[in-house]
Short mmCIF file of C-alpha atoms and ligand atoms in Angstrom, two decimals:
data_model
loop_
_atom_site.label_atom_id
_atom_site.label_comp_id
_atom_site.label_asym_id
_atom_site.label_seq_id
_atom_site.Cartn_x
_atom_site.Cartn_y
_atom_site.Cartn_z
CA UNK O 1 88.94 43.94 73.33
CA UNK O 2 85.97 45.96 74.43
CA UNK O 3 84.06 44.79 71.36
CA UNK O 4 84.99 41.21 71.99
CA UNK O 5 83.80 41.54 75.56
CA UNK O 6 80.50 42.93 74.43
CA UNK O 7 80.08 40.14 71.87
CA UNK O 8 80.85 37.52 74.45
CA UNK O 9 78.32 39.06 76.77
CA UNK O 10 75.75 39.06 74.01
CA UNK O 11 76.23 35.39 73.09
CA UNK O 12 76.76 34.26 76.62
CA UNK O 13 73.20 34.81 77.76
CA UNK O 14 71.67 33.67 81.07
CA UNK O 15 70.16 30.55 79.53
CA UNK O 16 73.52 29.45 78.20
CA UNK O 17 75.13 30.33 81.49
CA UNK O 18 72.65 28.05 83.27
CA UNK O 19 73.25 25.24 80.81
CA UNK O 20 77.01 25.48 81.25
CA UNK O 21 76.71 25.55 85.01
CA UNK O 22 74.45 22.52 85.16
CA UNK O 23 76.76 20.64 82.82
CA UNK O 24 79.73 21.44 85.03
CA UNK O 25 77.80 20.39 88.10
CA UNK O 26 76.87 17.11 86.41
CA UNK O 27 80.48 16.52 85.42
CA UNK O 28 81.80 17.06 88.91
CA UNK O 29 79.05 14.91 90.45
CA UNK O 30 79.85 12.15 87.95
CA UNK O 31 83.55 12.38 88.77
CA UNK O 32 82.63 11.88 92.44
CA UNK O 33 80.11 9.13 91.69
CA UNK O 34 82.80 6.61 90.84
CA UNK O 35 84.79 7.40 94.01
CA UNK O 36 81.69 7.33 96.20
CA UNK O 37 80.51 4.00 94.84
CA UNK O 38 77.29 5.42 93.37
CA UNK O 39 77.63 3.50 90.12
CA UNK O 40 75.94 0.15 89.83
CA UNK O 41 75.43 -2.49 87.16
CA UNK O 42 72.01 -3.86 86.36
CA UNK O 43 71.73 -7.13 84.45
CA UNK O 44 69.14 -7.87 81.79
CA UNK O 45 68.53 -11.52 80.85
CA UNK O 46 69.13 -12.86 77.34
CA UNK O 47 66.74 -15.71 76.57
CA UNK O 48 66.72 -18.49 73.94
CA UNK O 49 63.68 -19.91 72.11
CA UNK O 50 63.03 -22.42 74.89
CA UNK O 51 62.79 -19.62 77.46
CA UNK O 52 66.16 -20.58 78.88
CA UNK O 53 68.35 -17.77 80.18
CA UNK O 54 71.88 -18.16 78.83
CA UNK O 55 73.34 -14.78 79.73
CA UNK O 56 72.90 -11.13 80.60
CA UNK O 57 73.80 -7.67 79.39
CA UNK O 58 75.40 -5.42 82.00
CA UNK O 59 73.75 -1.97 81.99
CA UNK O 60 75.14 0.94 83.93
CA UNK O 61 73.11 2.89 86.50
CA UNK O 62 73.99 5.86 88.65
CA UNK O 63 72.31 5.88 92.04
CA UNK O 64 72.37 9.57 92.98
CA UNK O 65 71.59 10.34 96.59
CA UNK O 66 68.35 12.40 96.71
CA UNK O 67 67.73 11.94 92.99
CA UNK O 68 67.35 8.22 92.63
CA UNK O 69 68.38 6.16 89.67
CA UNK O 70 69.85 8.04 86.71
CA UNK O 71 69.70 6.48 83.23
CA UNK O 72 72.96 6.08 81.28
CA UNK O 73 71.38 8.12 78.47
CA UNK O 74 71.68 11.11 80.79
CA UNK O 75 75.36 10.76 81.59
CA UNK O 76 77.17 8.49 79.09
CA UNK O 77 77.35 11.24 76.42
CA UNK O 78 78.95 13.64 78.93
CA UNK O 79 81.22 10.87 80.20
CA UNK O 80 82.37 10.31 76.62
CA UNK O 81 83.03 14.00 75.98
CA UNK O 82 84.98 14.52 79.17
CA UNK O 83 86.94 11.27 79.09
CA UNK O 84 85.29 10.11 82.31
CA UNK O 85 84.09 7.12 80.31
CA UNK O 86 87.63 5.72 80.63
CA UNK O 87 87.69 5.14 84.41
CA UNK O 88 83.96 4.37 84.33
CA UNK O 89 84.41 1.85 81.51
CA UNK O 90 87.25 0.24 83.40
CA UNK O 91 85.05 -0.03 86.48
CA UNK O 92 82.24 -1.58 84.39
CA UNK O 93 84.65 -4.15 82.91
CA UNK O 94 86.07 -5.06 86.34
CA UNK O 95 82.65 -5.30 87.94
CA UNK O 96 81.11 -7.35 85.11
CA UNK O 97 84.09 -9.75 85.06
CA UNK O 98 83.92 -10.18 88.84
CA UNK O 99 80.19 -10.98 88.54
CA UNK O 100 80.90 -13.45 85.75
CA UNK O 101 83.38 -15.21 88.04
CA UNK O 102 80.91 -15.16 90.93
CA UNK O 103 78.32 -16.93 88.74
CA UNK O 104 80.74 -19.84 88.34
CA UNK O 105 80.36 -20.86 91.96
CA UNK O 106 76.66 -21.74 91.61
CA UNK O 107 75.60 -24.52 89.27
CA UNK O 108 72.42 -22.63 88.35
CA UNK O 109 74.40 -19.68 87.00
CA UNK O 110 77.64 -21.41 86.02
CA UNK O 111 77.04 -21.37 82.26
CA UNK O 112 75.84 -17.75 81.98
CA UNK O 113 77.56 -15.33 79.63
CA UNK O 114 78.08 -11.61 80.15
CA UNK O 115 77.68 -8.89 77.52
CA UNK O 116 79.43 -5.57 78.23
CA UNK O 117 78.96 -2.28 76.34
CA UNK O 118 82.14 -0.62 75.16
CA UNK O 119 82.19 2.98 74.00
CA UNK O 120 84.28 4.15 71.04
CA UNK O 121 86.56 6.28 73.17
CA UNK O 122 87.27 3.33 75.44
CA UNK O 123 87.96 0.95 72.56
CA UNK O 124 90.44 3.41 71.01
CA UNK O 125 92.57 3.69 74.15
CA UNK O 126 96.03 2.36 73.19
CA UNK O 127 95.97 -0.15 76.04
CA UNK O 128 92.35 -1.30 75.63
CA UNK O 129 93.29 -4.92 74.91
CA UNK O 130 95.62 -5.00 77.92
CA UNK O 131 92.88 -3.49 80.11
CA UNK O 132 90.35 -6.15 79.18
CA UNK O 133 92.97 -8.83 79.67
CA UNK O 134 93.83 -7.39 83.10
CA UNK O 135 90.14 -7.37 84.14
CA UNK O 136 89.85 -11.01 83.08
CA UNK O 137 93.00 -12.00 84.94
CA UNK O 138 92.18 -10.09 88.12
CA UNK O 139 88.74 -11.66 88.30
CA UNK O 140 89.63 -15.09 87.01
CA UNK O 141 86.56 -14.98 84.72
CA UNK O 142 86.45 -17.21 81.66
CA UNK O 143 87.08 -15.05 78.55
CA UNK O 144 84.86 -17.40 76.49
CA UNK O 145 81.89 -16.17 78.52
CA UNK O 146 82.60 -12.49 77.87
CA UNK O 147 81.02 -10.68 74.93
CA UNK O 148 81.79 -7.07 74.06
CA UNK O 149 79.02 -5.00 72.45
CA UNK O 150 80.37 -2.42 70.01
CA UNK O 151 78.45 0.25 68.13
CA UNK O 152 79.22 1.53 64.69
CA UNK O 153 80.82 4.64 66.19
CA UNK O 154 83.77 2.43 67.17
CA UNK O 155 84.56 1.68 63.54
CA UNK O 156 84.25 5.22 62.23
CA UNK O 157 87.98 5.77 62.64
CA UNK O 158 90.93 3.52 61.91
CA UNK O 159 89.07 0.39 60.87
CA UNK O 160 92.30 -1.57 60.40
CA UNK O 161 93.26 -1.00 64.02
CA UNK O 162 89.77 -1.95 65.14
CA UNK O 163 90.02 -5.27 63.28
CA UNK O 164 93.43 -5.98 64.74
CA UNK O 165 92.27 -5.23 68.30
CA UNK O 166 89.20 -7.37 67.87
CA UNK O 167 91.40 -10.22 66.66
CA UNK O 168 93.72 -9.86 69.65
CA UNK O 169 90.75 -10.10 71.99
CA UNK O 170 89.25 -12.99 70.04
CA UNK O 171 92.54 -14.83 70.47
CA UNK O 172 91.90 -14.60 74.23
CA UNK O 173 88.44 -16.13 73.72
CA UNK O 174 86.36 -12.93 73.91
CA UNK O 175 83.49 -12.55 71.40
CA UNK O 176 81.85 -9.52 69.77
CA UNK O 177 78.36 -8.27 69.08
CA UNK O 178 77.42 -5.33 66.86
CA UNK O 179 74.95 -3.30 68.90
CA UNK O 180 72.12 -1.19 67.44
CA UNK O 181 72.57 -3.03 64.16
CA UNK O 182 70.92 -1.35 61.19
CA UNK O 183 70.77 2.15 62.64
CA UNK O 184 74.09 3.39 61.24
CA UNK O 185 75.06 4.43 57.77
CA UNK O 186 77.34 1.65 56.63
CA UNK O 187 76.38 -1.37 58.68
CA UNK O 188 76.68 -3.67 55.69
CA UNK O 189 80.30 -2.88 54.93
CA UNK O 190 81.23 -3.61 58.56
CA UNK O 191 79.82 -7.09 58.31
CA UNK O 192 82.47 -7.91 55.75
CA UNK O 193 85.25 -6.11 57.56
CA UNK O 194 84.86 -7.05 61.22
CA UNK O 195 85.36 -10.41 62.95
CA UNK O 196 81.90 -10.31 64.58
CA UNK O 197 80.12 -13.18 66.29
CA UNK O 198 76.70 -11.63 66.76
CA UNK O 199 74.40 -8.91 65.47
CA UNK O 200 72.00 -7.22 67.79
CA UNK O 201 68.88 -6.04 65.98
CA UNK O 202 68.10 -2.56 67.25
CA UNK O 203 64.94 -2.06 69.24
CA UNK O 204 63.74 0.63 66.82
CA UNK O 205 63.14 -2.14 64.23
CA UNK O 206 61.59 -4.51 66.72
CA UNK O 207 59.05 -2.02 68.06
CA UNK O 208 56.67 -2.01 65.09
CA UNK O 209 57.76 -5.30 63.59
CA UNK O 210 54.27 -6.79 63.69
CA UNK O 211 52.54 -3.77 62.16
CA UNK O 212 55.03 -1.94 59.94
CA UNK O 213 55.82 -3.82 56.72
CA UNK O 214 59.14 -2.00 56.19
CA UNK O 215 60.40 -2.83 59.67
CA UNK O 216 59.33 -6.42 59.10
CA UNK O 217 61.18 -6.48 55.77
CA UNK O 218 64.34 -5.01 57.27
CA UNK O 219 64.37 -7.52 60.09
CA UNK O 220 63.78 -10.42 57.67
CA UNK O 221 66.67 -9.18 55.54
CA UNK O 222 69.00 -8.88 58.54
CA UNK O 223 68.07 -12.41 59.61
CA UNK O 224 68.59 -13.89 56.15
CA UNK O 225 71.92 -12.13 55.79
CA UNK O 226 73.25 -13.15 59.17
CA UNK O 227 72.25 -16.71 58.53
CA UNK O 228 74.26 -16.87 55.33
CA UNK O 229 77.21 -15.17 57.02
CA UNK O 230 77.04 -17.58 59.96
CA UNK O 231 76.39 -14.84 62.52
CA UNK O 232 74.32 -15.26 65.65
CA UNK O 233 71.43 -12.77 65.97
CA UNK O 234 69.77 -11.37 69.06
CA UNK O 235 66.78 -9.02 69.05
CA UNK O 236 66.62 -6.29 71.69
CA UNK O 237 63.60 -4.38 72.94
CA UNK O 238 61.22 -7.36 72.72
CA UNK O 239 58.19 -6.20 74.69
CA UNK O 240 55.29 -8.27 73.38
CA UNK O 241 54.52 -11.89 72.64
CA UNK O 242 53.53 -10.82 69.12
CA UNK O 243 57.03 -9.41 68.49
CA UNK O 244 58.65 -12.53 69.91
CA UNK O 245 56.53 -14.78 67.72
CA UNK O 246 57.31 -12.78 64.57
CA UNK O 247 61.03 -12.98 65.32
CA UNK O 248 60.85 -16.68 66.04
CA UNK O 249 58.94 -17.44 62.86
CA UNK O 250 61.54 -15.55 60.87
CA UNK O 251 64.54 -17.32 62.33
CA UNK O 252 65.59 -15.19 65.31
CA UNK O 253 65.77 -17.35 68.40
CA UNK O 254 67.49 -15.16 70.95
CA UNK O 255 65.75 -12.30 72.73
CA UNK O 256 66.23 -9.50 75.15
CA UNK O 257 63.51 -7.14 76.33
CA UNK O 258 60.93 -6.31 78.95
CA UNK O 259 58.81 -9.32 77.88
CA UNK O 260 61.62 -11.63 78.99
CA UNK O 261 62.95 -9.58 81.88
CA UNK O 262 63.90 -6.04 82.85
CA UNK O 263 67.41 -4.97 83.79
CA UNK O 264 67.76 -5.66 87.52
CA UNK O 265 70.33 -5.29 90.27
CA UNK O 266 72.15 -8.53 90.97
CA UNK O 267 70.30 -9.38 94.20
CA UNK O 268 66.92 -9.39 92.44
CA UNK O 269 68.37 -10.91 89.32
CA UNK O 270 69.54 -14.10 90.94
CA UNK O 271 66.08 -14.64 92.41
CA UNK O 272 64.28 -14.08 89.09
CA UNK O 273 66.69 -16.31 87.14
CA UNK O 274 65.89 -19.23 89.43
CA UNK O 275 62.18 -19.21 88.62
P1 C2E A 301 71.91 -0.28 74.59
O1 C2E A 301 73.25 -0.91 74.72
O2 C2E A 301 71.27 -0.30 73.25
O3 C2E A 301 71.01 -1.00 75.69
C1 C2E A 301 69.67 -1.32 75.51
C2 C2E A 301 68.75 -0.34 76.23
O4 C2E A 301 67.40 -0.75 76.04
C3 C2E A 301 68.95 -0.32 77.73
O5 C2E A 301 68.73 1.02 78.14
C4 C2E A 301 67.84 -1.23 78.24
O6 C2E A 301 67.47 -0.97 79.58
C5 C2E A 301 66.75 -0.87 77.29
N1 C2E A 301 65.74 -1.92 77.15
C6 C2E A 301 65.84 -3.22 77.49
N2 C2E A 301 64.72 -3.89 77.17
C7 C2E A 301 63.87 -3.00 76.62
C8 C2E A 301 62.54 -3.10 76.08
O7 C2E A 301 61.90 -4.15 76.05
N3 C2E A 301 62.00 -1.93 75.58
C9 C2E A 301 62.68 -0.76 75.59
N4 C2E A 301 62.07 0.31 75.09
N5 C2E A 301 63.94 -0.64 76.08
C10 C2E A 301 64.53 -1.75 76.58
P2 C2E A 301 69.63 1.69 79.26
O8 C2E A 301 69.95 0.67 80.30
O9 C2E A 301 68.96 2.96 79.66
O10 C2E A 301 70.97 2.02 78.50
C11 C2E A 301 70.97 2.97 77.46
C12 C2E A 301 72.26 2.97 76.70
O11 C2E A 301 73.35 3.42 77.53
C13 C2E A 301 72.68 1.59 76.23
O12 C2E A 301 71.97 1.26 75.07
C14 C2E A 301 74.17 1.82 75.99
O13 C2E A 301 74.37 2.45 74.76
C15 C2E A 301 74.51 2.79 77.10
N6 C2E A 301 75.14 2.05 78.21
C16 C2E A 301 74.57 1.39 79.23
N7 C2E A 301 75.49 0.82 80.04
C17 C2E A 301 76.69 1.15 79.51
C18 C2E A 301 78.05 0.86 79.88
O14 C2E A 301 78.36 0.16 80.85
N8 C2E A 301 79.03 1.39 79.06
C19 C2E A 301 78.74 2.13 77.96
N9 C2E A 301 79.76 2.62 77.23
N10 C2E A 301 77.49 2.40 77.59
C20 C2E A 301 76.47 1.93 78.34
CA1 CA A 302 74.10 -2.84 74.31
CA1 CA A 303 71.20 -1.61 71.47
CA1 CA A 304 71.38 2.01 71.87
#
């Protein structure tokens, strides 16, 4: 026991101690964030080839008092590990559905669609389908205007169950997009397996599309493939006119990125969408 104690002490150095403490502090602050109303959704416009905004992706932000806006990259991984992503994901779904319903009451926003990110842990909850259905019913939002963005990590386990859940949600009218498409290991096999409606070309391919021949080739291949499979394609991370033009010329007509509009809180968003 003495040896074990000494070993623990040796491995458990001050740096690790600090890391563990700051992780625990982050976890407890995140747990409180939901209760204190510090979480917020930003909305980023999705634009067609005519420059018309047809929808938005809901992106989570944490407004920490004294620290400002925290990016989801800094807390989603921890939320996933600790299971906090479950109540947070539920809050995101409720809030996004309520916003979708609110858009219905203004003719300028009536036809907008909402894309919501769903993490693997959330999707694999036994009552996930019922939760989405409950959010839709509570809000009164039209399921045909709701799109769920899944990443490949969702499909890594129990693909049959994933397909069956997707089909249950599709029966309600909900549609699906494969996020970060092309970055995983077996993207192609999922295309055959999953009842997807849309592929979202990852921003890592879009970034150098106009200068890197392999990125250009990959994007062209994704576009050709999705066309023959009858899938809609959207490109994310579109920052320059050059990227937009390349995508357009190669058959991608739906865009998301700083060129078209940054993620914004709803108050600012409504104003920018009217322009
Ligand atoms: P994602 O789903 O791939 O979202 C796209 C990210 O790209 C967003 O980062 C967005 O702000 C950013 N982005 C948009 N346009 C551009 C552009 O032109 N250039 C560049 N470089 N980036 C752009 P964000 O908002 O920081 O979100 C990061 C990730 O956090 C998301 O990646 C998603 O995986 C996750 N996330 C965000 N909100 C939620 C949520 O409600 N639930 C879950 N489970 N995950 C979320
Ligand atoms: Ca996404
Ligand atoms: Ca993405
Ligand atoms: Ca991503």
